[in-house]
Short mmCIF file of C-alpha atoms (C1' of nucleotides) in Angstrom, two decimals:
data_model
loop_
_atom_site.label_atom_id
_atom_site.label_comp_id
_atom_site.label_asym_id
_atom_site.label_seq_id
_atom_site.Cartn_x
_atom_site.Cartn_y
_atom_site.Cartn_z
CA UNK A 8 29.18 26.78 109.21
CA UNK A 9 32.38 27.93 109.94
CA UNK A 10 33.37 29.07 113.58
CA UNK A 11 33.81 32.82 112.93
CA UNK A 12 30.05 32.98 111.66
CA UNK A 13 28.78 31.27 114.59
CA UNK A 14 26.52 33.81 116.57
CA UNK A 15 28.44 33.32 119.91
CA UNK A 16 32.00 34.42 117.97
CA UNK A 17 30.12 37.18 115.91
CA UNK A 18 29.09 38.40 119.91
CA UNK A 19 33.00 37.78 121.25
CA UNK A 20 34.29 40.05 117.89
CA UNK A 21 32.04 42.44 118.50
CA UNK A 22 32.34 42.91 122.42
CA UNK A 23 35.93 42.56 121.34
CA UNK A 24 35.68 46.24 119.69
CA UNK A 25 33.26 47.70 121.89
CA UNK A 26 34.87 46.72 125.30
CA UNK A 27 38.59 47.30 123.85
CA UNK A 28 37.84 51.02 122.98
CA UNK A 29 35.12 52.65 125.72
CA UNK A 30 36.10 49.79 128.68
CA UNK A 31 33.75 48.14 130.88
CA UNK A 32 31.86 50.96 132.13
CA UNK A 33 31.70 52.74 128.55
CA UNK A 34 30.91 49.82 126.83
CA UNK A 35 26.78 49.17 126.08
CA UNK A 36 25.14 46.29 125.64
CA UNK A 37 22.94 47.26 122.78
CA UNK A 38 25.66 48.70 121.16
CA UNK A 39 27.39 45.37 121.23
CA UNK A 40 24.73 44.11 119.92
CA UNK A 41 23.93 46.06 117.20
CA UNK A 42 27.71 45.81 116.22
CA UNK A 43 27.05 41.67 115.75
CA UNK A 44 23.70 42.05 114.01
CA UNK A 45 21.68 40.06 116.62
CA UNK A 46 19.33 40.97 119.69
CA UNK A 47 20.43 42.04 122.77
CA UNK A 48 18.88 39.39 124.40
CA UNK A 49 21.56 36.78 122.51
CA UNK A 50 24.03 38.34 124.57
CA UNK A 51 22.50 37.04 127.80
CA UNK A 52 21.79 33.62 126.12
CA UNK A 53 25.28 32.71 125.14
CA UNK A 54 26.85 34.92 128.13
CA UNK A 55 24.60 35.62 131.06
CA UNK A 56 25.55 38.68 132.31
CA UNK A 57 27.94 42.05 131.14
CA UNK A 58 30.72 41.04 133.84
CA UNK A 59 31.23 37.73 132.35
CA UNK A 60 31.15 38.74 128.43
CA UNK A 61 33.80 41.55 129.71
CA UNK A 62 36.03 38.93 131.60
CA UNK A 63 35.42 36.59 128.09
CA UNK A 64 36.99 39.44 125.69
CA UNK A 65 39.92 40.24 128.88
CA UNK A 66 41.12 36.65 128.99
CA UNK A 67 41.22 36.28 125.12
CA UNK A 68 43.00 39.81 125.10
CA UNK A 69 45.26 38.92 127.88
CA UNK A 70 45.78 35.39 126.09
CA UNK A 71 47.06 37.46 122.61
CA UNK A 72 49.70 39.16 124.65
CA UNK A 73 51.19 36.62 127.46
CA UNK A 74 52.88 34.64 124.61
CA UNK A 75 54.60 37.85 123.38
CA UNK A 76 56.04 38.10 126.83
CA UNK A 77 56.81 34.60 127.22
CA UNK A 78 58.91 34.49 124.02
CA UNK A 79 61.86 36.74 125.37
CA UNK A 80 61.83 35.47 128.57
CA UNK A 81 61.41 31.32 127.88
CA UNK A 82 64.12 30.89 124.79
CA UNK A 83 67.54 30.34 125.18
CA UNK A 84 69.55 33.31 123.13
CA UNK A 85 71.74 35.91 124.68
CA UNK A 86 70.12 39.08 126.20
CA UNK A 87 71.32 41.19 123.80
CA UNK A 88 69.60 39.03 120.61
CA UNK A 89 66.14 38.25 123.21
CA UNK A 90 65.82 42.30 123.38
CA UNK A 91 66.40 42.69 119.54
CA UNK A 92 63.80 40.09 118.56
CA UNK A 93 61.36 40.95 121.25
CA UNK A 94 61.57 44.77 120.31
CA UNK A 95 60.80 44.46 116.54
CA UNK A 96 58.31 41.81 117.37
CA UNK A 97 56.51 43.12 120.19
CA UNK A 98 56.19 46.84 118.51
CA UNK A 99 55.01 44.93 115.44
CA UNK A 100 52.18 43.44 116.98
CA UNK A 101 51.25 46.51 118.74
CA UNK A 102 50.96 48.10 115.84
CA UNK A 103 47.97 45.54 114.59
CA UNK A 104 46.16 45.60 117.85
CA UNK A 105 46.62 49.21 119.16
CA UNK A 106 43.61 49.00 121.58
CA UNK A 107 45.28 46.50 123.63
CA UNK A 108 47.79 47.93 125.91
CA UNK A 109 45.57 50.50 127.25
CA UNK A 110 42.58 47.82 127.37
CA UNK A 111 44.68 45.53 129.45
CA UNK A 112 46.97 47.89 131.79
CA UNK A 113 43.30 49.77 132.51
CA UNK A 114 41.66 47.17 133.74
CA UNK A 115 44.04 45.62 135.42
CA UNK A 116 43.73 48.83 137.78
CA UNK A 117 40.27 49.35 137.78
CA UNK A 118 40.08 46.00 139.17
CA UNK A 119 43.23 44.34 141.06
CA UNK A 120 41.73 41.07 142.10
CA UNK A 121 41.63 40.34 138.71
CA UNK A 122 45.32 39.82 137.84
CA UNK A 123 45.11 37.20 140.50
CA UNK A 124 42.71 35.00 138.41
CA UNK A 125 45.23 35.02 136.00
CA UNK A 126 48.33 34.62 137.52
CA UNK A 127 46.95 30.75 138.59
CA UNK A 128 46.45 30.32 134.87
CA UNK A 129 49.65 28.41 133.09
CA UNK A 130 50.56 30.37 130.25
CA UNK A 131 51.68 33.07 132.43
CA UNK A 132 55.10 34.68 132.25
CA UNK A 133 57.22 33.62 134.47
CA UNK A 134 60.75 35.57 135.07
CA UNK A 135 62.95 32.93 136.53
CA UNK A 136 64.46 31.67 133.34
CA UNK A 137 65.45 35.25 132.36
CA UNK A 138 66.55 36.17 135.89
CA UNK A 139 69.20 33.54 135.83
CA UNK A 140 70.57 34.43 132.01
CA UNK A 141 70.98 37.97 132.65
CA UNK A 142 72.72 37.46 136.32
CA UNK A 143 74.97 34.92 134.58
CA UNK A 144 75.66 37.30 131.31
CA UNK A 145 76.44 39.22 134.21
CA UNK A 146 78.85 37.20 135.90
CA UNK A 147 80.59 36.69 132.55
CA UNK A 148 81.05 40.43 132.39
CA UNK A 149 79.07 40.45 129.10
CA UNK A 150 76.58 42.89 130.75
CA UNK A 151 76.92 45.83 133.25
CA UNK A 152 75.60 44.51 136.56
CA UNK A 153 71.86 45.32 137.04
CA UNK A 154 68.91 43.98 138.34
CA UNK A 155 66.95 41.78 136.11
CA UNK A 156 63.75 43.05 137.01
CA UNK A 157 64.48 46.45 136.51
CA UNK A 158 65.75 45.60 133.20
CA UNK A 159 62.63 43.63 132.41
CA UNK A 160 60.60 46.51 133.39
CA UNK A 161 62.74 48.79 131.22
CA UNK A 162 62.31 46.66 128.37
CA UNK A 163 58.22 46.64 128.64
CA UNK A 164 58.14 50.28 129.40
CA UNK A 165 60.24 51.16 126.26
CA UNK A 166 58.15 49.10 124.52
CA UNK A 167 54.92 50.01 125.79
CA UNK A 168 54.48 53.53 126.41
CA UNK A 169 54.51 54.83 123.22
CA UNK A 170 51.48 52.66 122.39
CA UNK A 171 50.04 53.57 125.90
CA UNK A 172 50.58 57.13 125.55
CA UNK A 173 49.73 57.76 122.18
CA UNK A 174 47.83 61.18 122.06
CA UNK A 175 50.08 62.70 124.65
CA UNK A 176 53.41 61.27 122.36
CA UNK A 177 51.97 62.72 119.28
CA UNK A 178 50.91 65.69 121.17
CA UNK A 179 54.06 66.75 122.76
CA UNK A 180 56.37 65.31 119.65
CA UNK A 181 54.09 67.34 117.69
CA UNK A 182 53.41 64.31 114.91
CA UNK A 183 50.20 63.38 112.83
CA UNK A 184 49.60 59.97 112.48
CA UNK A 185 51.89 59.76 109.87
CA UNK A 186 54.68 60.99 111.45
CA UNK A 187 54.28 58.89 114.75
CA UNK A 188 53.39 55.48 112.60
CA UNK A 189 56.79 56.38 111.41
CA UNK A 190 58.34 57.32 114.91
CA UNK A 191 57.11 53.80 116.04
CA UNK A 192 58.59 51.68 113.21
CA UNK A 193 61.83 53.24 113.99
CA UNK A 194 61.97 52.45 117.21
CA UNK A 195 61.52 48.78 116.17
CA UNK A 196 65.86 49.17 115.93
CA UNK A 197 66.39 52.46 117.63
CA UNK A 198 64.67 50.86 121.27
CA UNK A 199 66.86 47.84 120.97
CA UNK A 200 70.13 50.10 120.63
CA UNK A 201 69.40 51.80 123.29
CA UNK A 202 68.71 49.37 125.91
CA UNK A 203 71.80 47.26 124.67
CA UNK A 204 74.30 50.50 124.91
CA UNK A 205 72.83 51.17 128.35
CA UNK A 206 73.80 47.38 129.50
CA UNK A 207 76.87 45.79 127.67
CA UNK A 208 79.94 46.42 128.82
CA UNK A 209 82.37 48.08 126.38
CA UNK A 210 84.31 45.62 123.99
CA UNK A 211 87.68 45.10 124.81
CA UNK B 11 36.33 80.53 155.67
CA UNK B 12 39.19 79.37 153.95
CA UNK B 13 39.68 78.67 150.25
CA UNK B 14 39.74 74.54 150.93
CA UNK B 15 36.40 74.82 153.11
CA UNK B 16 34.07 76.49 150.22
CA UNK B 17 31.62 74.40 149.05
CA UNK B 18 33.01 74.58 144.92
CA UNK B 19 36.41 73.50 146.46
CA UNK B 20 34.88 70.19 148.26
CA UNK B 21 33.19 69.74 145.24
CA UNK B 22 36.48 69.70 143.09
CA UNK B 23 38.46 67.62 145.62
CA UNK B 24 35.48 64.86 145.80
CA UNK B 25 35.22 64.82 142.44
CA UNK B 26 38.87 64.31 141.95
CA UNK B 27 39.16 61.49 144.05
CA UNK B 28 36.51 59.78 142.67
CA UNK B 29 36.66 60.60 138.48
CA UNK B 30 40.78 59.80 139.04
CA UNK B 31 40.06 56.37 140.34
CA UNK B 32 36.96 55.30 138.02
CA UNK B 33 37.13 57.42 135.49
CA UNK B 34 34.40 59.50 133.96
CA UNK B 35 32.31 56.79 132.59
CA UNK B 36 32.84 54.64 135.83
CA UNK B 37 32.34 57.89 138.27
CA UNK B 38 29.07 58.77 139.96
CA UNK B 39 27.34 62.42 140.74
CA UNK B 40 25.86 61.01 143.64
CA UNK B 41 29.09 59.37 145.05
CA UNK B 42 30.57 62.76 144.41
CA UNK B 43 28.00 64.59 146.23
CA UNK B 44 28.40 62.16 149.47
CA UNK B 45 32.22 62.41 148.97
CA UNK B 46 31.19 65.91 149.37
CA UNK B 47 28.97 66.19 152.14
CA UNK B 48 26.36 67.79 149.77
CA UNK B 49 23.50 67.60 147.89
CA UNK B 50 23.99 66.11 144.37
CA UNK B 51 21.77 69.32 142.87
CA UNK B 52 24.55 71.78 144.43
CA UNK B 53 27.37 69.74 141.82
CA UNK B 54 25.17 71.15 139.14
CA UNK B 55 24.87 74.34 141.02
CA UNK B 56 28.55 74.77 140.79
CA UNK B 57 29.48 72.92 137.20
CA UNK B 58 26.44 72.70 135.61
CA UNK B 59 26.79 69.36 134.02
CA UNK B 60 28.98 65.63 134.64
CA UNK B 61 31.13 67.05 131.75
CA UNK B 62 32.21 70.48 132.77
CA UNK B 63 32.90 69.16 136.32
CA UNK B 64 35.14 66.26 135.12
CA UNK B 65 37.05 68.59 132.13
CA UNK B 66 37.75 71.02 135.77
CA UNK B 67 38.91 68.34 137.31
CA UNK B 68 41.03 66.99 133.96
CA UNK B 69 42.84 70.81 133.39
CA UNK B 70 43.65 70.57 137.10
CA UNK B 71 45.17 67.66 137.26
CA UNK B 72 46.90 68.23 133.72
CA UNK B 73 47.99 71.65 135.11
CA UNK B 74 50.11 69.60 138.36
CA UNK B 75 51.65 67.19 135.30
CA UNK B 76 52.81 70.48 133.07
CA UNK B 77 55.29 71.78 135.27
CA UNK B 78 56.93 68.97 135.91
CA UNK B 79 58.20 68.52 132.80
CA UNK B 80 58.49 71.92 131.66
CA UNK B 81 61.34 71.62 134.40
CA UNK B 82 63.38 69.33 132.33
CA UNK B 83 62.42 70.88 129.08
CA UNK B 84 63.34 74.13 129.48
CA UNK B 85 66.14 74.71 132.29
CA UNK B 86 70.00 75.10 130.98
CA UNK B 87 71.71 72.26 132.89
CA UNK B 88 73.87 69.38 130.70
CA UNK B 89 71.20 66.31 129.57
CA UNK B 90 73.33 64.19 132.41
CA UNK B 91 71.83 66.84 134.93
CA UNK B 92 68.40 67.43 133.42
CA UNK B 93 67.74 63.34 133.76
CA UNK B 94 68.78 62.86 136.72
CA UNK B 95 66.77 65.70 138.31
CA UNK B 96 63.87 64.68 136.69
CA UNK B 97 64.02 60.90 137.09
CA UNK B 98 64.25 62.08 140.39
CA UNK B 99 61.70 64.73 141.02
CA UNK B 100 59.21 63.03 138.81
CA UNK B 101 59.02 59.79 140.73
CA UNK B 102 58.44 61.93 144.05
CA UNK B 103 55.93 63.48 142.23
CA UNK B 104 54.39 60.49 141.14
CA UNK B 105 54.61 58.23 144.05
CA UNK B 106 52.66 61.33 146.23
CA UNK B 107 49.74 61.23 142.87
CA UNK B 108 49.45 57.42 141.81
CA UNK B 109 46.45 57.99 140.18
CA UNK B 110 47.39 60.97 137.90
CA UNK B 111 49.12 59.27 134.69
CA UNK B 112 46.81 56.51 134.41
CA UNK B 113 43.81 59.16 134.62
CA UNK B 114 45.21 61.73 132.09
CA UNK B 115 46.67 58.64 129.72
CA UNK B 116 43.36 57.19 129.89
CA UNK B 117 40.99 59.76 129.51
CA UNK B 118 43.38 61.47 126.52
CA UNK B 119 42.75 58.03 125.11
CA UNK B 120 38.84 57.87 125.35
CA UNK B 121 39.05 61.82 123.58
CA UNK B 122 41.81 62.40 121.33
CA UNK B 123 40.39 66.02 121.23
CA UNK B 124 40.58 66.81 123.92
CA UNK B 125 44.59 67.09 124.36
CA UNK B 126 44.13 70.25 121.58
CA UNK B 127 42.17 72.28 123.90
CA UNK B 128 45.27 71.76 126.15
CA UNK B 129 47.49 72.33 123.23
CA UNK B 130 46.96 75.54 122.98
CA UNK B 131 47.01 76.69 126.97
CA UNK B 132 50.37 78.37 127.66
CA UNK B 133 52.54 76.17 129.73
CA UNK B 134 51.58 73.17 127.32
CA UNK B 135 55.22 71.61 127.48
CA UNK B 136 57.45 72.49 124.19
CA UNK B 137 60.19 70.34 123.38
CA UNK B 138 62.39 73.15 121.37
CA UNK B 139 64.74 74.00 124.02
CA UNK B 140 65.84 70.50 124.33
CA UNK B 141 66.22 69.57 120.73
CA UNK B 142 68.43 72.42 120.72
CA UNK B 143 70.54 71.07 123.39
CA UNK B 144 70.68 67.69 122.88
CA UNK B 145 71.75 68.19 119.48
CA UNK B 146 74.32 70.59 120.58
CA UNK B 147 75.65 68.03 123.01
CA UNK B 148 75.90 65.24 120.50
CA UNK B 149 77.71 67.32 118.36
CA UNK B 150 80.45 68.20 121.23
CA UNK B 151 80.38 64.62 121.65
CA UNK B 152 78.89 64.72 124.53
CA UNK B 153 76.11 62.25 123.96
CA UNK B 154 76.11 59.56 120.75
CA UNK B 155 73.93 60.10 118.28
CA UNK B 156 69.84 60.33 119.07
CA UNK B 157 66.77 61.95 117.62
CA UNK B 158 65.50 63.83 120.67
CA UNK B 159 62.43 63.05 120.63
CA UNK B 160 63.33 59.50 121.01
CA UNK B 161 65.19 59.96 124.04
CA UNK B 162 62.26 61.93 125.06
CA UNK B 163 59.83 59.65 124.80
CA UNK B 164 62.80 57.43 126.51
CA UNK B 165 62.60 59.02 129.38
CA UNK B 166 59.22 59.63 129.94
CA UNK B 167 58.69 55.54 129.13
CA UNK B 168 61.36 55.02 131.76
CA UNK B 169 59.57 56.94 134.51
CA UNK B 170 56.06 56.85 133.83
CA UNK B 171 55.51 52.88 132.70
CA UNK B 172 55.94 51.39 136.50
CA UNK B 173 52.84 53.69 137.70
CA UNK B 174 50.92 52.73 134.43
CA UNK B 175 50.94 49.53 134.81
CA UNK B 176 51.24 49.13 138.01
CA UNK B 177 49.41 45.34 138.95
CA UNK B 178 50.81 44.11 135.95
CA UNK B 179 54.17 45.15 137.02
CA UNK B 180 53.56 44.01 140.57
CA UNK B 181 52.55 40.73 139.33
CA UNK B 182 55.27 39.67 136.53
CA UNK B 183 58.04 41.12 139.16
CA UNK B 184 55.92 39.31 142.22
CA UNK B 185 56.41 41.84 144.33
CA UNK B 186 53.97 42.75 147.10
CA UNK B 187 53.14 46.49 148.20
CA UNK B 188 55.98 47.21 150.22
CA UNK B 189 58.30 45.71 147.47
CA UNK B 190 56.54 47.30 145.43
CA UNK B 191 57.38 50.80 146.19
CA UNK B 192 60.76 49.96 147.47
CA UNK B 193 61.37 48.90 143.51
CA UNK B 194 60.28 52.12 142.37
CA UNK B 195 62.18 54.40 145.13
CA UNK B 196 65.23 52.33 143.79
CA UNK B 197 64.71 53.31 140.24
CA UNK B 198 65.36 56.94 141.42
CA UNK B 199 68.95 56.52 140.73
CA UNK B 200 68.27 53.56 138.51
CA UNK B 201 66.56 54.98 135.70
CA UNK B 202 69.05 57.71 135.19
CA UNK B 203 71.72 55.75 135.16
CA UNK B 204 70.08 53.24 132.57
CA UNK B 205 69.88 56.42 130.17
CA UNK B 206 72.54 57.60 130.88
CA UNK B 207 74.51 54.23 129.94
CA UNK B 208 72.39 54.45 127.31
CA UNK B 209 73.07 57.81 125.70
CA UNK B 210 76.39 59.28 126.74
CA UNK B 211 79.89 58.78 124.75
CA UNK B 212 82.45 56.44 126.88
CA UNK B 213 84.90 59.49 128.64
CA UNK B 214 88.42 59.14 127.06
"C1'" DA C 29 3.46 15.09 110.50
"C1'" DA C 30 4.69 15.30 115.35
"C1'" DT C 31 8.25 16.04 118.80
"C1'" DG C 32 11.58 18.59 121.09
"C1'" DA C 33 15.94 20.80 121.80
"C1'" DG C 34 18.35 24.80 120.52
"C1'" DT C 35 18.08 29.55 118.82
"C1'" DT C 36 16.12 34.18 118.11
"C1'" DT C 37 13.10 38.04 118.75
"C1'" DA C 38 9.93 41.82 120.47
"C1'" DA C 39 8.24 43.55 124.42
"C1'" DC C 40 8.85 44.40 128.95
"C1'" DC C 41 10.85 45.61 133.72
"C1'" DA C 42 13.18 47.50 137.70
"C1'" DA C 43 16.95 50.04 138.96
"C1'" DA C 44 20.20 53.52 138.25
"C1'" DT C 45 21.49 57.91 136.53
"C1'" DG C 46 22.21 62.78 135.10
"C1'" DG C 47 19.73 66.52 135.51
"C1'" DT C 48 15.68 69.88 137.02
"C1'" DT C 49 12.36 72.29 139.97
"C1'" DG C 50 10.44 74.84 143.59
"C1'" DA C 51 10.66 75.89 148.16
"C1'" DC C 52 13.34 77.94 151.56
"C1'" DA C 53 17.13 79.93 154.27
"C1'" DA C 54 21.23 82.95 154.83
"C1'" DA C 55 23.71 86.82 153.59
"C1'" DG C 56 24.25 91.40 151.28
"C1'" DC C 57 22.54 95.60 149.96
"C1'" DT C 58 19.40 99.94 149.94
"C1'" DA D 1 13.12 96.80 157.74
"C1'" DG D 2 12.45 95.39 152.85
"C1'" DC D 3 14.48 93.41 148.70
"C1'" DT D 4 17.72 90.79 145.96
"C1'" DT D 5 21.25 87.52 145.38
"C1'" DT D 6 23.41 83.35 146.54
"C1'" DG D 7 23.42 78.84 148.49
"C1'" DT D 8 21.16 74.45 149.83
"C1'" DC D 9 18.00 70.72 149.84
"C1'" DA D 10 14.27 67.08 149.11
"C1'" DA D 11 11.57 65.48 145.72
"C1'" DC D 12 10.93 64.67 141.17
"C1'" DC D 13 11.64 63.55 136.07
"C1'" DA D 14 13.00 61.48 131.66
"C1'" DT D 15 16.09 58.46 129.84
"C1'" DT D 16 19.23 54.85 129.75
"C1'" DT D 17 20.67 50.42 130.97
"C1'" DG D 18 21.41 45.56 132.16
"C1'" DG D 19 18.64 41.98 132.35
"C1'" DT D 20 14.14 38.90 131.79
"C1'" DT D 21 10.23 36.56 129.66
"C1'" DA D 22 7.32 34.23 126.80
"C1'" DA D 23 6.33 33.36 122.43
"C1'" DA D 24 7.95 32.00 117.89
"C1'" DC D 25 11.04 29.98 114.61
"C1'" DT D 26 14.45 26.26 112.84
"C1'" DC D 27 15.68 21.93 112.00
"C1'" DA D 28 17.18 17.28 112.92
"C1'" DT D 29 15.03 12.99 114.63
"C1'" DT D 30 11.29 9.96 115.03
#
DNA sequence: AATGAGTTTAACCAAATGGTTGACAAAGCT
DNA sequence: AGCTTTGTCAACCATTTGGTTAAACTCATT
């Protein structure tokens, strides 16, 4: 049997789905269940309890999107070409799993402690390596001067938000899904513009 | 008795408190009622049912979001002005509420219908006005070229990402509390600058 | 065929939860 | 003073929910 058809995956897809689009407190057990075919009671057999199903689907979640993070901050182009790959790559993969921003940023503050499990884990991004190319793309006078973590945060929240803040976007932009799909995939090139024009200094 | 003393208005303000922090599948009536200092039958007394209450508490808190940026949108200053202001303003704003845009964000989420019932309230913010101008500016050659609904959504990003994701932000930057909050007071200037690099034509 | 470990199910349980009821008190009104 | 409206509470109710149990089924090994 292969390993997607094993009961215990068919319960991780399906908690997957449930947990990623009502959260911990919306999601139900039976409905879980019902979503993998199997009896509720195979969700305490292969996972004891609700808490540690939910933490199961958050770490595999959390798992999907460290590496994303970890490519524009661990390879060794220039600033300007890390922001225009991670741009068009990170919006790309937001656009396949558009549950997970919210999922992730939510419970992160519904429950604090629980970034610190993580943090110990390896796998998880570490800013060093960027800190040091930006200050010394800096120093060359290739970029304005400005604080890398500001500009990291910049980055993510350009990124981000529009996934994040999806009804409100579309509501305010006044867009169908159409129209914002297409919003999005232009912003795969029009993000990366931006953020370079804000921080290299003018040619010449 | 005053206005904040009636029974309806501790109602609101417990309620607030505790649907902004958990949520309304995560909220309790009878934490609500303690919160309170009342009997849990009095919340249905006053709101009839968990829904009503939390869609008073949702219009309230959408109605202290509104305004602020209906001042950017619709004021006559130069785009230069308007972000600074708002960067600005909005971060006050935000750092006195920390629980507003992850509450509205996430509950607009969990009910994409519900943002139409706040579409149509006057006071919904309309873009229009500055569409108008930023186009207007571009073409004086002001600002370079940008849809303005991109630099919308820009800005907003900019200024409303750090409070979203908050822990994760605190944890990739490794910044306790107090550094915390001194890295967001700092992106009072920060931010508008960054767009500003971002958007406007070199002078000459 | 008998054994036994791993898997699956129906039925069950205790606790929590949103909501209701009926009694009662306080405040207005005639 | 009587009568009505409004406000408040303790007790109660029906349902939902996460979790448990004990029996049954599967299937490889002996």
């Amino acid at each position: 049997m292969k390993k997607e058809e094993t009961t215990e995956h068919q319960i991780l897809d399906a908690a997957k789905d449930v947990f990623q689009s009502k959260g911990m407190d919306g999601a139900r057990m039976q409905e879980i269940a019902d979503k993998a075919g199997i009896n509720k009671a195979m969700l305490h057999y292969y996972y004891r309890s609700k808490q540690l199903l939910f933490e199961a689907v958050f770490k595999n979640a959390f798992s999907l999107l460290a590496p994303q993070l970890n490519a524009i901050l661990n390879d060794d182009s220039s600033i300007e070409d890390k922001i225009i790959k991670f741009t068009s790559d990170y919006t790309s993969f937001m656009m396949k799993h558009p549950y997970l921003p919210n999922f992730i940023i939510n419970e992160l503050n519904r429950n604090e402690d629980f970034i610190l499990k993580l943090k110990d884990n390896t796998g998880f991004p570490n800013l060093e390596k960027f800190k040091i190319k930006v200050d010394s793309e800096i120093k060359e006078g290739i970029l304005k001067p400005i604080d890398a973590d500001q500009l990291f945060v910049n980055i993510l929240a350009l990124n981000i938000f529009p996934f994040l803040g999806k009804p409100l976007v579309k509501a305010l932009t006044k867009k169908d899904e159409k129209a914002y799909k297409a919003f999005v995939e232009s912003r795969k090139v029009e993000v990366a513009h931006f953020i370079i024009n804000a921080i290299k200094t003018p040619k010449g």
